[in-house]
Amino acid sequence: MQLEGRALSWRYGNGPWLFQNYSITIQPGEVVGLIGPSGCGKTTLGRLLAGYSKPLTGEVKVPGRARNHTGYDPVQLIFQHPERAVNPRWRMAKTLTEGWSPDTELLESLGIKEEWLQRYPNELSGGELQRCCIARALGPNTQFLIADEMTTMLDAVTQAQIWHTVLHHASVRQIGLLVISHDHALVSRICTRTLTFG
Amino acid sequence: MPLLEVQQLSIAFQQYTKGSRQQMVTVMEELDLAINEGEIVAVVGASGSGKSLLAHAIMGILPANAYISGSIRYNGEQLDEAKLKSLRGSEIALVPQSVSYLNPLIRVGKQLQTNKDSIEQHSERKGLFERFRLGEHVARLFPFQLSGGMARKVLVSTAALSRTRLIIADEPTPGMHPDDVAEALKQFKQLAAEGCAVLLITHDIEAAIRIADKVAVCYAGSIIEIAPASDFSGAGNELRHPYSQALWRALPQNGFIPISGTQPSMGLGLQGCLFADRCNRAVDACKVSRQESRQIRSGIVRCMHAT
C-alpha cells in the first residue's frame, strides 16, 4: 500500500533535466522530509506524485488511484500559496466541502471558525486559508499527503499549531507524509527520514 | 534624529457590508516605530497582523479605500505624496513580498532597471546576480518561469543598490535555500554598515535576530513589543510580552510548542488586550482596557504583566 514513484524524469520544454530516473517510495504512516536548493524540482516532483502532471519517463504507482484520475485522489497535495489553490469566486463553505464534508471536530482542531465559512478567499488571511486547504485535503480516502512548503508563509505559533494537528491525524489514520521544505529545523523536528534532493 | 519615524500610525479600510452600506474597519492602531541610519529593525509577528500594511503605508501604495492617520517622517520631513514620488525607487526601495508585484509580460532583467539607473547601477546589479548564483539567462526569463526561491533572489537584487538610504524588505526570504538566505542577509547587513536603514519585515525570527539590532513584534495590528535582538535567546525569558515568548517557543528548534486559538481581527471592536483570550496570564483587567506602551529594560512593551 505504498506510494511509489519509479525512475521519474522531468524537464520544462527543452531546458535542462530537473531530475532523471529518480525513484521514491513512501510507506503509510511515514513522515519523509524532502530538502533541496530552490529551483531543483521539489515542487514538480510533488506534482508528479499527486498526479497533477504526467512524468516524462517512469511511472507513479498509487493504490486506489482511478485510472482516468476521476474522483477523490488518495494522494493530496497542499500548496505553498493557498490563495492560488482555491476558487476565488466560491465561499469557503463550498471550497471546504468540495471533496468531502469535514466534521466539526476537525475544523475545531485546525482552528477554523464558523464565521469564515460565509466569506470569500480574499477576506481571509493566508494562515486562515491554509487551515481550510488542509481540512479539505484530510478526507477519509486520503492515504498520502504532500505538504509543499505548507507553513512557510506562516508565523511560528500557527506553524506549530497546524503541524501538531496534521501529525496527529496522520499517525491516527496512518497517512504517509512528504514534507517539502527549506526549514532544516522543522524537517529534523517532525520527519522520520530525510531525503536530499537536487 | 531617526531616518524614518512612524508615529501613532493607524490604518482603516472602508468596506461595503450589505448593498451600499459601508463601514470602517480598523486594521492597525497607534503604531510607533523609528529607524536610524545604519540600523536594521525587524518586524516579526503573526501572519495577517498587518506587517505588510506598514510597508505599504510607508511606500504610499495602500489601496484607495484605506484611510491613514498619524505621521510618517523621513529625514525629519513629513513624507507626503510629492516627496514619495521623488524618493521611491531611488532613496527608498521596496523588496515586495511576491513575484505578483512584477509585470508578467516583461522579462525580469528589464524590469529591474529604472530610468534613474546609470551604468554604475547596471554593473552593480550584474554583480548581485553573480553573488546570488543567478545565471545570466535569468535576466531574460519572464516572472512565471522563475521558481519560488529564484524569484525571491531577483526581488532582493532590485533594492540592494548603493544609492539606497532606506530599504523596506517585505518577507524577503521564505522559500529560499539557507545558503541564499545567508547571502541575502549578508547583503542587508553590508548595506546597513554603509549607512543604509533597513526595515526587515519577516516571520523568520531566526533570520531577523541574526542581523537586526531591534526586533518589533506585531500582533493583530499593533506592535506589542520592541526588544533588542539579543533578548531572543534561550527559553525566551528575557522577552517581555507573553506573545513574543509564545512565538519564540513555537519555533521547531525551541520546543515547537503551539498555543491554542487564532489571532482576532481588530475590526471587531474588541475591548482590552487583543492577546487576552490566548494568554495564560490574563486577568480581568486585561480584558477591560487596551494596554499603553511602557518602557521596560531597554525595550517597549504593551502588557501590564511585563517586568
PDB file of C-alpha atoms in Angstrom, chain A residues 19-186:
ATOM      1  CA  PHE A  19      15.787  15.157 -12.335  1.00  0.00           C
ATOM      2  CA  GLN A  20      16.308  11.907 -14.202  1.00  0.00           C
ATOM      3  CA  ASN A  21      15.432   8.357 -13.187  1.00  0.00           C
ATOM      4  CA  TYR A  22      14.513   9.466  -9.679  1.00  0.00           C
ATOM      5  CA  SER A  23      12.779   6.890  -7.518  1.00  0.00           C
ATOM      6  CA  ILE A  24      10.965   7.465  -4.252  1.00  0.00           C
ATOM      7  CA  THR A  25       8.720   5.375  -2.017  1.00  0.00           C
ATOM      8  CA  ILE A  26       6.657   6.462   0.958  1.00  0.00           C
ATOM      9  CA  GLN A  27       5.134   3.979   3.387  1.00  0.00           C
ATOM     10  CA  PRO A  28       1.833   4.589   5.203  1.00  0.00           C
ATOM     11  CA  GLY A  29       2.336   6.464   8.466  1.00  0.00           C
ATOM     12  CA  GLU A  30       5.812   7.613   7.498  1.00  0.00           C
ATOM     13  CA  VAL A  31       6.889  11.283   7.624  1.00  0.00           C
ATOM     14  CA  VAL A  32       9.506  11.921   4.935  1.00  0.00           C
ATOM     15  CA  GLY A  33      11.315  15.225   4.552  1.00  0.00           C
ATOM     16  CA  LEU A  34      12.469  16.479   1.139  1.00  0.00           C
ATOM     17  CA  ILE A  35      15.141  19.168   1.142  1.00  0.00           C
ATOM     18  CA  GLY A  36      16.987  20.811  -1.737  1.00  0.00           C
ATOM     19  CA  PRO A  37      18.033  24.143  -3.247  1.00  0.00           C
ATOM     20  CA  SER A  38      15.418  26.366  -4.893  1.00  0.00           C
ATOM     21  CA  GLY A  39      14.564  25.549  -8.475  1.00  0.00           C
ATOM     22  CA  CYS A  40      15.776  21.929  -8.274  1.00  0.00           C
ATOM     23  CA  GLY A  41      12.332  20.454  -8.935  1.00  0.00           C
ATOM     24  CA  LYS A  42      10.937  19.631  -5.487  1.00  0.00           C
ATOM     25  CA  THR A  43       7.537  21.119  -6.237  1.00  0.00           C
ATOM     26  CA  THR A  44       7.499  19.439  -9.648  1.00  0.00           C
ATOM     27  CA  LEU A  45       8.202  16.065  -8.029  1.00  0.00           C
ATOM     28  CA  GLY A  46       5.302  16.699  -5.647  1.00  0.00           C
ATOM     29  CA  ARG A  47       3.025  17.477  -8.580  1.00  0.00           C
ATOM     30  CA  LEU A  48       4.027  14.266 -10.364  1.00  0.00           C
ATOM     31  CA  LEU A  49       3.356  12.153  -7.276  1.00  0.00           C
ATOM     32  CA  ALA A  50      -0.020  13.824  -6.734  1.00  0.00           C
ATOM     33  CA  GLY A  51      -0.966  13.217 -10.364  1.00  0.00           C
ATOM     34  CA  TYR A  52      -1.140  16.867 -11.475  1.00  0.00           C
ATOM     35  CA  SER A  53       1.332  16.195 -14.295  1.00  0.00           C
ATOM     36  CA  LYS A  54       2.430  13.024 -16.054  1.00  0.00           C
ATOM     37  CA  PRO A  55       6.136  12.163 -15.700  1.00  0.00           C
ATOM     38  CA  LEU A  56       8.170  12.224 -18.931  1.00  0.00           C
ATOM     39  CA  THR A  57       9.659   8.838 -18.036  1.00  0.00           C
ATOM     40  CA  GLY A  58       8.824   6.300 -15.355  1.00  0.00           C
ATOM     41  CA  GLU A  59       5.550   5.900 -13.513  1.00  0.00           C
ATOM     42  CA  VAL A  60       3.797   6.773 -10.271  1.00  0.00           C
ATOM     43  CA  LYS A  61       2.047   3.881  -8.557  1.00  0.00           C
ATOM     44  CA  VAL A  62      -0.683   4.734  -6.089  1.00  0.00           C
ATOM     45  CA  PRO A  63      -3.007   2.177  -4.504  1.00  0.00           C
ATOM     46  CA  GLY A  64      -6.574   3.116  -5.289  1.00  0.00           C
ATOM     47  CA  ARG A  65      -5.962   5.870  -7.826  1.00  0.00           C
ATOM     48  CA  ALA A  66      -8.612   5.775 -10.553  1.00  0.00           C
ATOM     49  CA  ARG A  67      -7.072   5.090 -13.944  1.00  0.00           C
ATOM     50  CA  ASN A  68      -8.665   8.164 -15.522  1.00  0.00           C
ATOM     51  CA  HIS A  69      -7.933  10.321 -12.450  1.00  0.00           C
ATOM     52  CA  THR A  70     -11.575  10.922 -11.601  1.00  0.00           C
ATOM     53  CA  GLY A  71     -12.975  11.172  -8.110  1.00  0.00           C
ATOM     54  CA  TYR A  72     -11.146  11.829  -4.853  1.00  0.00           C
ATOM     55  CA  ASP A  73      -7.443  11.071  -5.218  1.00  0.00           C
ATOM     56  CA  PRO A  74      -5.694   9.170  -2.397  1.00  0.00           C
ATOM     57  CA  VAL A  75      -2.669  11.483  -2.782  1.00  0.00           C
ATOM     58  CA  GLN A  76      -3.489  15.039  -1.748  1.00  0.00           C
ATOM     59  CA  LEU A  77      -1.170  17.969  -2.389  1.00  0.00           C
ATOM     60  CA  ILE A  78      -1.151  21.053  -0.186  1.00  0.00           C
ATOM     61  CA  PHE A  79       0.286  24.058  -1.989  1.00  0.00           C
ATOM     62  CA  GLN A  80       2.610  26.721  -0.694  1.00  0.00           C
ATOM     63  CA  HIS A  81       0.248  29.511  -1.726  1.00  0.00           C
ATOM     64  CA  PRO A  82      -3.272  28.646  -0.526  1.00  0.00           C
ATOM     65  CA  GLU A  83      -4.759  31.700  -2.257  1.00  0.00           C
ATOM     66  CA  ARG A  84      -3.889  30.085  -5.596  1.00  0.00           C
ATOM     67  CA  ALA A  85      -5.389  26.731  -4.618  1.00  0.00           C
ATOM     68  CA  VAL A  86      -8.968  27.854  -4.049  1.00  0.00           C
ATOM     69  CA  ASN A  87     -11.654  29.219  -6.334  1.00  0.00           C
ATOM     70  CA  PRO A  88     -11.783  32.969  -5.621  1.00  0.00           C
ATOM     71  CA  ARG A  89     -15.491  33.100  -6.508  1.00  0.00           C
ATOM     72  CA  TRP A  90     -16.588  30.410  -4.076  1.00  0.00           C
ATOM     73  CA  ARG A  91     -17.424  30.989  -0.455  1.00  0.00           C
ATOM     74  CA  MET A  92     -15.244  28.942   1.913  1.00  0.00           C
ATOM     75  CA  ALA A  93     -18.148  26.635   2.803  1.00  0.00           C
ATOM     76  CA  LYS A  94     -18.239  25.415  -0.810  1.00  0.00           C
ATOM     77  CA  THR A  95     -14.446  25.094  -1.057  1.00  0.00           C
ATOM     78  CA  LEU A  96     -14.256  23.109   2.178  1.00  0.00           C
ATOM     79  CA  THR A  97     -16.870  20.602   1.099  1.00  0.00           C
ATOM     80  CA  GLU A  98     -15.502  20.216  -2.429  1.00  0.00           C
ATOM     81  CA  GLY A  99     -14.160  16.713  -1.814  1.00  0.00           C
ATOM     82  CA  TRP A 100     -15.831  15.652   1.428  1.00  0.00           C
ATOM     83  CA  SER A 101     -17.590  17.220   4.421  1.00  0.00           C
ATOM     84  CA  PRO A 102     -15.128  17.826   7.257  1.00  0.00           C
ATOM     85  CA  ASP A 103     -16.646  17.230  10.690  1.00  0.00           C
ATOM     86  CA  THR A 104     -16.753  19.978  13.291  1.00  0.00           C
ATOM     87  CA  GLU A 105     -14.127  18.201  15.381  1.00  0.00           C
ATOM     88  CA  LEU A 106     -11.527  18.502  12.615  1.00  0.00           C
ATOM     89  CA  LEU A 107     -12.483  22.110  11.899  1.00  0.00           C
ATOM     90  CA  GLU A 108     -12.114  22.946  15.564  1.00  0.00           C
ATOM     91  CA  SER A 109      -8.736  21.231  15.898  1.00  0.00           C
ATOM     92  CA  LEU A 110      -7.473  23.279  12.928  1.00  0.00           C
ATOM     93  CA  GLY A 111      -8.892  26.460  14.477  1.00  0.00           C
ATOM     94  CA  ILE A 112     -11.323  27.108  11.617  1.00  0.00           C
ATOM     95  CA  LYS A 113     -14.088  29.440  12.761  1.00  0.00           C
ATOM     96  CA  GLU A 114     -17.749  29.184  11.821  1.00  0.00           C
ATOM     97  CA  GLU A 115     -17.846  32.774  10.558  1.00  0.00           C
ATOM     98  CA  TRP A 116     -15.137  32.131   7.929  1.00  0.00           C
ATOM     99  CA  LEU A 117     -17.411  29.770   6.026  1.00  0.00           C
ATOM    100  CA  GLN A 118     -19.560  32.525   4.565  1.00  0.00           C
ATOM    101  CA  ARG A 119     -16.557  34.565   3.430  1.00  0.00           C
ATOM    102  CA  TYR A 120     -14.680  34.645   0.133  1.00  0.00           C
ATOM    103  CA  PRO A 121     -10.969  33.670  -0.004  1.00  0.00           C
ATOM    104  CA  ASN A 122      -9.764  37.283  -0.280  1.00  0.00           C
ATOM    105  CA  GLU A 123     -11.414  38.030   3.062  1.00  0.00           C
ATOM    106  CA  LEU A 124      -9.213  35.512   4.878  1.00  0.00           C
ATOM    107  CA  SER A 125      -5.517  35.752   5.713  1.00  0.00           C
ATOM    108  CA  GLY A 126      -3.011  33.274   4.277  1.00  0.00           C
ATOM    109  CA  GLY A 127      -2.898  31.306   7.514  1.00  0.00           C
ATOM    110  CA  GLU A 128      -6.664  31.076   7.737  1.00  0.00           C
ATOM    111  CA  LEU A 129      -6.879  29.916   4.115  1.00  0.00           C
ATOM    112  CA  GLN A 130      -4.151  27.322   4.572  1.00  0.00           C
ATOM    113  CA  ARG A 131      -6.072  25.812   7.500  1.00  0.00           C
ATOM    114  CA  CYS A 132      -9.084  25.419   5.201  1.00  0.00           C
ATOM    115  CA  CYS A 133      -6.966  23.826   2.458  1.00  0.00           C
ATOM    116  CA  ILE A 134      -5.646  21.294   4.966  1.00  0.00           C
ATOM    117  CA  ALA A 135      -9.145  20.413   6.196  1.00  0.00           C
ATOM    118  CA  ARG A 136     -10.191  19.958   2.569  1.00  0.00           C
ATOM    119  CA  ALA A 137      -7.290  17.553   1.934  1.00  0.00           C
ATOM    120  CA  LEU A 138      -7.804  15.362   5.011  1.00  0.00           C
ATOM    121  CA  GLY A 139     -10.780  13.407   3.652  1.00  0.00           C
ATOM    122  CA  PRO A 140     -11.360   9.772   4.668  1.00  0.00           C
ATOM    123  CA  ASN A 141      -9.839   8.486   1.416  1.00  0.00           C
ATOM    124  CA  THR A 142      -6.583  10.386   1.815  1.00  0.00           C
ATOM    125  CA  GLN A 143      -3.694   7.947   2.187  1.00  0.00           C
ATOM    126  CA  PHE A 144      -0.804  10.227   1.358  1.00  0.00           C
ATOM    127  CA  LEU A 145      -0.356  13.930   1.920  1.00  0.00           C
ATOM    128  CA  ILE A 146       2.280  16.044   0.168  1.00  0.00           C
ATOM    129  CA  ALA A 147       2.953  19.258   2.055  1.00  0.00           C
ATOM    130  CA  ASP A 148       4.801  21.619  -0.281  1.00  0.00           C
ATOM    131  CA  GLU A 149       6.175  24.404   1.939  1.00  0.00           C
ATOM    132  CA  MET A 150       2.858  24.158   3.724  1.00  0.00           C
ATOM    133  CA  THR A 151       3.670  26.523   6.575  1.00  0.00           C
ATOM    134  CA  THR A 152       6.468  28.596   5.034  1.00  0.00           C
ATOM    135  CA  MET A 153       4.304  31.695   4.865  1.00  0.00           C
ATOM    136  CA  LEU A 154       3.036  31.352   8.435  1.00  0.00           C
ATOM    137  CA  ASP A 155       4.287  32.537  11.791  1.00  0.00           C
ATOM    138  CA  ALA A 156       5.841  30.072  14.216  1.00  0.00           C
ATOM    139  CA  VAL A 157       2.824  29.764  16.513  1.00  0.00           C
ATOM    140  CA  THR A 158       0.455  28.999  13.644  1.00  0.00           C
ATOM    141  CA  GLN A 159       3.033  26.634  12.123  1.00  0.00           C
ATOM    142  CA  ALA A 160       3.354  24.619  15.325  1.00  0.00           C
ATOM    143  CA  GLN A 161      -0.422  24.559  15.772  1.00  0.00           C
ATOM    144  CA  ILE A 162      -1.106  23.305  12.233  1.00  0.00           C
ATOM    145  CA  TRP A 163       1.658  20.675  12.264  1.00  0.00           C
ATOM    146  CA  HIS A 164       0.535  19.244  15.602  1.00  0.00           C
ATOM    147  CA  THR A 165      -2.950  18.734  14.169  1.00  0.00           C
ATOM    148  CA  VAL A 166      -1.737  17.282  10.862  1.00  0.00           C
ATOM    149  CA  LEU A 167       0.778  14.937  12.506  1.00  0.00           C
ATOM    150  CA  HIS A 168      -1.888  13.749  14.934  1.00  0.00           C
ATOM    151  CA  HIS A 169      -4.309  12.874  12.119  1.00  0.00           C
ATOM    152  CA  ALA A 170      -1.533  11.319  10.042  1.00  0.00           C
ATOM    153  CA  SER A 171      -0.473   8.995  12.834  1.00  0.00           C
ATOM    154  CA  VAL A 172      -4.024   8.017  13.838  1.00  0.00           C
ATOM    155  CA  ARG A 173      -5.023   7.230  10.247  1.00  0.00           C
ATOM    156  CA  GLN A 174      -1.600   6.027   9.090  1.00  0.00           C
ATOM    157  CA  ILE A 175      -1.326   8.674   6.379  1.00  0.00           C
ATOM    158  CA  GLY A 176       2.079   8.863   4.699  1.00  0.00           C
ATOM    159  CA  LEU A 177       3.507  12.402   4.600  1.00  0.00           C
ATOM    160  CA  LEU A 178       6.014  14.014   2.252  1.00  0.00           C
ATOM    161  CA  VAL A 179       7.242  17.284   3.739  1.00  0.00           C
ATOM    162  CA  ILE A 180       8.852  19.589   1.156  1.00  0.00           C
ATOM    163  CA  SER A 181      10.633  22.372   2.985  1.00  0.00           C
ATOM    164  CA  HIS A 182      13.711  24.553   3.247  1.00  0.00           C
ATOM    165  CA  ASP A 183      13.496  24.654   7.012  1.00  0.00           C
ATOM    166  CA  HIS A 184      16.033  22.143   8.327  1.00  0.00           C
ATOM    167  CA  ALA A 185      14.895  22.713  11.901  1.00  0.00           C
ATOM    168  CA  LEU A 186      11.292  21.869  11.013  1.00  0.00           C
TER     169      LEU A 186
END
